[in-house]
């Protein structure tokens, strides 16, 4: 049996949503992790509550390739609706595992795959009385069967069940029972383990398994956010819900019953960003989380925050656009509408995490940036990072970290001050001083407004005052860009003349692709952009290569637009690799696009819309 | 507008209140509204109310949307922070501000365009959440700042300055406020300062969502005959249901009234609202009866003013959220950050 | 007396707003036009109703230079508040005209200008009883005085008064009286005419004097718009109000009393664009008009219209941003937020008129484009064009013009059709066929949605369907760009190696600047962009020059961003000339910036934010 | 959800109505909602109502926002154009559509999140404008599609599935609708089809803004004890005030009722709404009294259902705008364009 089938395969569970499969599938992934083998797991779900097809894809990869791979080695086909397509998706030589309770004629099966039937429904009907149990335990039965088939240590699964139901002890034993029914059936009827299998390893190390939204939410807790205002929208709701959950653990005083946080489900996105702005203006750290449609609705308020210089932290968990688009699919297509959010001349800070760990880091750092620079900060996550569990470095916190509240004048400093001017550029860095309401009986009060004003925050229609202010804002952005997380540059094995730029959730696929390309003899240096406005390293990187690829998960090469107009880069030097069908980008795709492009590309001056690849 | 700045010198005999402030300390910048605009009278009433309540001016936060009405926070309480936000969205900004610091007094000023058109949703939701604040709509039935288009509070059948008739049903903010759960609801008239000042004082002393619909004629665009928001029309149709005295804990309660003619409502902070009834069958406690009375009067063409509904016992938003008593914006890393040990545990649970 | 003072000067009226000066000032401008001498007039007004300073600036220019010139030759100082600054603004050798009723000490006057005092208040108090008349007729008195001082034919003024009050006959004679009081006083007390003066000419020709908003509104009437939905906002309200006014003339059946139009003052901008989309979906031609804040609020709906392919016409009369910004000042700063409006991958059509004539033309053409291409169309006007009266070519309409309703299937065509697919690319141009609700009992019905779907408009979460649709949209935009108004290219007198690009209201200043530069020995070819996405001529123009200037009225060089990312142009080849203080750009500014730049500019690769000029 | 497609063959004996349509012609695609979702019953009631009224299905335009409820227009009237717009904004899209073609029947479907939270402003304004349509809110007190968060119609004190209590005042859409000027207002329950079908028929036959608040339990997230929008709770607290029969002009009017027990309302199109009174003192004509009754009942914990208010005489939006009787979308250049001669005059006046 080829070594490459051990700890190296993709298994996909095809279920009906609302049928309780999610927790069983997650148990599956975690049991492999417990055996020390890296996995990545992705939920592919419909915009629906119950009855439509949903999939859970687990990639097992000893080497730690955690991007979506593409293709399926083992399909656990539990949904009649998607049966045909599911079977087609299996790579030749793969396995189909299905519920054989109802006989399926042999002609209905592909012949280039191995078919494994487990009479799951029959087993459940035989062993359980309660109809709900009969339904629910089907998932445990296939999980049991898989442990036999794939050589998963059943003890790990049992331990996980025990941990999961620690508060509902009674549920443990029937679940374990169901597990064993499946395990035993498979062991008896098939040659176990099959070709693909799991072997204990130590590749997971100290890594943790967590979704980006939870990690970002914990970042907000650690970053000292006390006010959350949000409106439900996929795929961002779980960020707010996790924040509330964590706050109930970490911010609830059990003696007094009081909370040191306030989370408000607002009436819509306009209200949620308004609340964030109000709270931040009044000195609390506040955030909202949303997705594309919410970003569109927040545009007016974001312009106010930019112009009146009010901190605000906005998590944009991107999904497929435009409009309602593909609400349960992933994309990186809000780059432009966030970077230049709102009418008039505006520019916004973007932080772009690539995994849950960075969601946590940027989660807490965003509040420092927002307060230090007195401006909105977007954390540009996406559905792939946000809603899927990823194997990621453990979250890190150092108790020396302090909150940088920026230039806020206390009562004492106001007492000493001759004259306070809200929009004076005292330090020459474009960042003015602010005061919080209620601080001082006679000094420091000012009027915040979205209209033009002078340096003392007094309403002014003078073109001179207006321009003075707009230029200070420009200075502020010019200096802050070097203080944001710098792009991460990695060099290929051999001196490369080609560079590749990418960002966000593309990282695991990109890293894997770089490795393949290296194997193909193509060495590339890479740069992962982590923030906008860009630091100097970004244009320097581009300048250093004959040819630069830019990999994005959107149709219109939005990051390229930002790069060429902000870094004065000749767009002809950048070749876009664009993936935007809503599924996470894969190493296979990147490798093949880059390979093809290197074969064919000559420097040309065609219109972007033609020269773009998809 | 008077562009001659007020004399800067303080009159030596200006009376000082317990915080050492004179009436002038409650004033703001010179108004740039039209001479005679109703809104300026409301600013004066706010100044008077805050002065009489002896509030420290800087402990007030003034928030507004966009419009002539929304400009007014510049014209009172010059030592208080102000926030002229965006059109129709003051309520969400105020809610956020209130969450950040429960210890300030929040005064939201808006217009009928700002609150009944673009801002109707936010208007409704801030009231139903019970945000502790005073929300004043300076209601002139038109868009003043954009030059006289009808607003959604213009009465059906009323006529614009150019003679065009309004056909849509008018939005009655007082009815909506009571329906939506506001716990102090009043209607005033910018032309009657003696009524308005106590209404504002009562609202400030109330804990919870206090709403005042203040009819405030627009001299420039809605004070002609045919308008139902002009000075003459409102004076003619004004029907006050009660007269309010606001007695703070240190006021001595002296006057004696015939039983039944006076209703006393003790507010959360110890202030007593004494309502001298004008209309016998109006009970501000009985929300359902009050709404019924208002609807009947409206159908009869009356503009009912006075305190229209009070519920002094309702929890405010901080109560329902169970937030700590210290302002959230005063908490630091010590109170907020779970620290390294917690994260180590957190990581361990995710392996 | 130098010839250059005849029919060539700038006069500015400093008034108090709400004092009724506007109509007198307009009479002044029109009387000069009636003498055949070109003028341009600009209203500089505060965001306020009564009591603050307001100015009316009239440029008299025999040569037809109609941009703002900068500087003032004659100041009519009627406002004590702004007196000091007003006097300072007069160019040396100029004139100050003021109300001398209250004595002003000689020390208060500049000595390098000529001061002319007219006891305006005294005259009015002497001659009129009614306090309102005393106030109002002050404006007529200075108008009378000016006719003497500047040699304006009083008969023209009288005729205009007569026309204006044709329906209020009683007002004519007191107005004319007041006029004569002023005229006589000036004639008696001063050496009339003064240096600057008006001389009858024939340079106006057939041109008309009209503001862009009225012209655009008439365009909507001619273009067959039946539904208008709008929300008041400066500087766009007058467009909607003019549309209603014109419709009352042209679309009201006096017999039945019925209207063939519907204009709704919506509750906000979200509702107005929603109504436009609903009406357009249902087959009416519909538009809204707004300014920056409205554009921000409309973002979500615009994305829906782009993605679901619903026509919509949006007039953006741009003002100073960001946020509430400078509501009564002009700017071209919504370019990016319109071109890429909404989250996700979107692209929008922009038409950019440069004067009222083009507001009319693009006004009616916008409906053809919107229906032909089934997508939103923005007409990017601005405050300067929209709210000021401009001398412009007469509006043209040809009765042969028909409405191009695009691909709408009738009941008959549906009867013949085998199968209807809303998003099928039948013609290969990316533009699908649509049907209107209620057309056919059994064929052609479909579900419009903002979510992904297949070619038959059926909801689909398939990445293949999604991508197919997104690529068709891309094809649609690729082909439509050559059908929009092409950029207008003009060549300098001598073969030029330098090009200059500009757009919108910059035109008059640009044309004047080009003439000066030509006189300075600098010949430039110019291109005025009129639409986005750009036609091929745009990149061809850029390719043809060693150096290209791009003149914009915003801080962030927004059109340059569009150009470099959409035309694959090296940004280093384009030098931005940026004017953004809220006042209209002037020829003086452009000339000086270009001159300085030509002296200093070397091709360099600096960051945009540094290299930009302001 | 049943994913097996319904058989395509028509039963030969399916009855055809005057337009030659069978009941099946009023159906739509197979629902993808949860099995047992209240919304599916409302779709069935809409199908039934349109079938009984013998409407030509393609003359209906179905519009909605976003949510499980807003998905339903796909599941009825498959031959009608549908428009699933954006969250909370169906009313403006419907208003625009109605302006373009006054001759179609407009059916707006929305959810409580869609209409009472993000869409509250548009909800209010479409009603006050008197747009001729049927507006149904499928009210389950939660956000179904985003997995069970409270909506603004959730009652104060009601509990979520996870046991969390709702603290904000609930929004009563029926009260708001009457207050805002809707001219046909009803409340139904998805669990009572016999009541719901006539309510929908009555709404369709009404000219003007007809609003139906239909309580529609969410099986997945709001049908537990503690919820006040679950099947059991609503059944227990349902208090119908009347029973409606809708008689189109061609129906024969037969039944005989005791005087006073029946109220007959003639609608604009000749249809007669016959209301058999259940609650003696409920008068659907008297807006003020009706609101009072509703408020009292609500305070007592009852869920009042039935026809709650009708005003058959009010002008609709086209009346107030005075638009021509031909649909605006049917007018062409001939009717709309003033032509060259007008422009020449226009130019002349501007010289
Ligand atoms: C988003 C947005 N739309 C429109 C405007 C223009 N605008 C400014 S004030 C105003 C109306 C204000 O009316 P109201 O609130 O009644 O105030 P008033 O001036 O009558 O006191 C409008 C529509 C704006 N500033 N922002
Ligand atoms: C602008 C925007 N914000 C949020 C969402 C996410 N969203 C989809 S449906 C929904 C709530 C729907 O609730 P409701 O209207 O009550 O419908 P139900 O599902 O309960 O029938 C939300 C918040 C969205 N689609 N668009
Ligand atoms: S326009 Fe009306 S509302 Fe505005 S300042 Fe003048 S009088 Fe007041
Ligand atoms: S989640 Fe609730 S509202 Fe949505 S389909 Fe399921 S039962 Fe219906
Ligand atoms: Mg108003
Ligand atoms: Mg709901």
PDB file of C-alpha atoms in Angstrom, chain A residues 261-351:
ATOM      1  CA  UNK A 261     -19.474  44.389  28.993  1.00  0.00           C
ATOM      2  CA  UNK A 262     -22.519  45.309  26.962  1.00  0.00           C
ATOM      3  CA  UNK A 263     -23.517  43.450  23.858  1.00  0.00           C
ATOM      4  CA  UNK A 264     -26.430  44.748  21.867  1.00  0.00           C
ATOM      5  CA  UNK A 265     -28.173  43.070  19.005  1.00  0.00           C
ATOM      6  CA  UNK A 266     -28.978  46.230  17.097  1.00  0.00           C
ATOM      7  CA  UNK A 267     -31.929  46.735  14.769  1.00  0.00           C
ATOM      8  CA  UNK A 268     -29.672  46.779  11.722  1.00  0.00           C
ATOM      9  CA  UNK A 269     -26.137  47.476  10.604  1.00  0.00           C
ATOM     10  CA  UNK A 270     -26.567  51.237  10.493  1.00  0.00           C
ATOM     11  CA  UNK A 271     -27.480  51.143  14.145  1.00  0.00           C
ATOM     12  CA  UNK A 272     -24.685  48.776  15.088  1.00  0.00           C
ATOM     13  CA  UNK A 273     -21.960  50.933  13.599  1.00  0.00           C
ATOM     14  CA  UNK A 274     -23.665  54.010  15.067  1.00  0.00           C
ATOM     15  CA  UNK A 275     -23.519  52.465  18.522  1.00  0.00           C
ATOM     16  CA  UNK A 276     -19.874  51.573  18.058  1.00  0.00           C
ATOM     17  CA  UNK A 277     -19.095  55.139  17.071  1.00  0.00           C
ATOM     18  CA  UNK A 278     -21.065  56.545  20.001  1.00  0.00           C
ATOM     19  CA  UNK A 279     -19.374  54.229  22.472  1.00  0.00           C
ATOM     20  CA  UNK A 280     -15.892  54.870  21.063  1.00  0.00           C
ATOM     21  CA  UNK A 281     -16.477  58.620  21.062  1.00  0.00           C
ATOM     22  CA  UNK A 282     -17.307  58.243  24.717  1.00  0.00           C
ATOM     23  CA  UNK A 283     -14.121  56.321  25.484  1.00  0.00           C
ATOM     24  CA  UNK A 284     -15.147  52.678  25.467  1.00  0.00           C
ATOM     25  CA  UNK A 285     -13.508  50.152  23.182  1.00  0.00           C
ATOM     26  CA  UNK A 286     -16.261  48.999  20.916  1.00  0.00           C
ATOM     27  CA  UNK A 287     -16.668  46.811  17.866  1.00  0.00           C
ATOM     28  CA  UNK A 288     -19.155  45.425  15.429  1.00  0.00           C
ATOM     29  CA  UNK A 289     -18.947  42.445  13.125  1.00  0.00           C
ATOM     30  CA  UNK A 290     -20.706  41.983   9.861  1.00  0.00           C
ATOM     31  CA  UNK A 291     -20.338  40.845   6.275  1.00  0.00           C
ATOM     32  CA  UNK A 292     -20.652  42.464   2.819  1.00  0.00           C
ATOM     33  CA  UNK A 293     -24.244  43.736   2.942  1.00  0.00           C
ATOM     34  CA  UNK A 294     -23.544  45.235   6.345  1.00  0.00           C
ATOM     35  CA  UNK A 295     -20.431  46.953   5.031  1.00  0.00           C
ATOM     36  CA  UNK A 296     -22.516  48.563   2.323  1.00  0.00           C
ATOM     37  CA  UNK A 297     -25.035  49.796   4.860  1.00  0.00           C
ATOM     38  CA  UNK A 298     -22.343  51.204   7.141  1.00  0.00           C
ATOM     39  CA  UNK A 299     -20.725  53.387   4.497  1.00  0.00           C
ATOM     40  CA  UNK A 300     -22.160  56.691   5.624  1.00  0.00           C
ATOM     41  CA  UNK A 301     -21.204  56.189   9.255  1.00  0.00           C
ATOM     42  CA  UNK A 302     -17.719  54.976   8.349  1.00  0.00           C
ATOM     43  CA  UNK A 303     -17.159  58.230   6.494  1.00  0.00           C
ATOM     44  CA  UNK A 304     -18.222  60.129   9.587  1.00  0.00           C
ATOM     45  CA  UNK A 305     -15.779  58.179  11.754  1.00  0.00           C
ATOM     46  CA  UNK A 306     -12.966  58.771   9.266  1.00  0.00           C
ATOM     47  CA  UNK A 307     -13.631  62.484   9.002  1.00  0.00           C
ATOM     48  CA  UNK A 308     -14.522  63.211  12.621  1.00  0.00           C
ATOM     49  CA  UNK A 309     -11.708  60.860  13.713  1.00  0.00           C
ATOM     50  CA  UNK A 310     -13.525  58.457  15.936  1.00  0.00           C
ATOM     51  CA  UNK A 311     -12.094  55.010  16.643  1.00  0.00           C
ATOM     52  CA  UNK A 312     -14.199  52.037  15.550  1.00  0.00           C
ATOM     53  CA  UNK A 313     -13.385  48.382  15.052  1.00  0.00           C
ATOM     54  CA  UNK A 314     -15.254  46.491  12.358  1.00  0.00           C
ATOM     55  CA  UNK A 315     -14.830  42.814  11.650  1.00  0.00           C
ATOM     56  CA  UNK A 316     -15.803  42.037   8.083  1.00  0.00           C
ATOM     57  CA  UNK A 317     -16.191  38.298   7.769  1.00  0.00           C
ATOM     58  CA  UNK A 318     -16.353  38.275   4.003  1.00  0.00           C
ATOM     59  CA  UNK A 319     -18.696  36.076   2.009  1.00  0.00           C
ATOM     60  CA  UNK A 320     -19.537  35.749  -1.668  1.00  0.00           C
ATOM     61  CA  UNK A 321     -20.785  39.015  -3.179  1.00  0.00           C
ATOM     62  CA  UNK A 322     -22.165  41.123  -4.709  1.00  0.00           C
ATOM     63  CA  UNK A 323     -25.532  41.779  -3.022  1.00  0.00           C
ATOM     64  CA  UNK A 324     -26.836  38.876  -0.954  1.00  0.00           C
ATOM     65  CA  UNK A 325     -24.610  36.835  -3.226  1.00  0.00           C
ATOM     66  CA  UNK A 326     -23.492  33.499  -1.813  1.00  0.00           C
ATOM     67  CA  UNK A 327     -24.114  33.993   1.899  1.00  0.00           C
ATOM     68  CA  UNK A 328     -22.555  30.678   2.892  1.00  0.00           C
ATOM     69  CA  UNK A 329     -19.520  30.780   0.639  1.00  0.00           C
ATOM     70  CA  UNK A 330     -16.161  32.462   1.044  1.00  0.00           C
ATOM     71  CA  UNK A 331     -14.568  35.324  -0.866  1.00  0.00           C
ATOM     72  CA  UNK A 332     -12.157  38.231  -0.487  1.00  0.00           C
ATOM     73  CA  UNK A 333     -14.250  40.746  -2.317  1.00  0.00           C
ATOM     74  CA  UNK A 334     -14.877  43.602   0.081  1.00  0.00           C
ATOM     75  CA  UNK A 335     -11.349  44.961  -0.169  1.00  0.00           C
ATOM     76  CA  UNK A 336     -12.207  48.051  -2.174  1.00  0.00           C
ATOM     77  CA  UNK A 337     -15.476  48.821  -0.449  1.00  0.00           C
ATOM     78  CA  UNK A 338     -13.687  48.778   2.901  1.00  0.00           C
ATOM     79  CA  UNK A 339     -10.405  50.442   1.915  1.00  0.00           C
ATOM     80  CA  UNK A 340     -12.206  53.397   0.345  1.00  0.00           C
ATOM     81  CA  UNK A 341     -15.403  53.127   2.352  1.00  0.00           C
ATOM     82  CA  UNK A 342     -17.802  56.070   2.047  1.00  0.00           C
ATOM     83  CA  UNK A 343     -18.229  58.946  -0.368  1.00  0.00           C
ATOM     84  CA  UNK A 344     -15.694  61.740  -0.581  1.00  0.00           C
ATOM     85  CA  UNK A 345     -11.966  61.293  -0.138  1.00  0.00           C
ATOM     86  CA  UNK A 346     -11.529  58.610   2.486  1.00  0.00           C
ATOM     87  CA  UNK A 347      -9.096  55.871   3.300  1.00  0.00           C
ATOM     88  CA  UNK A 348      -9.441  53.158   5.905  1.00  0.00           C
ATOM     89  CA  UNK A 349      -7.147  50.854   7.800  1.00  0.00           C
ATOM     90  CA  UNK A 350      -7.453  47.167   6.954  1.00  0.00           C
ATOM     91  CA  UNK A 351      -5.888  44.332   8.944  1.00  0.00           C
TER      92      UNK A 351
END
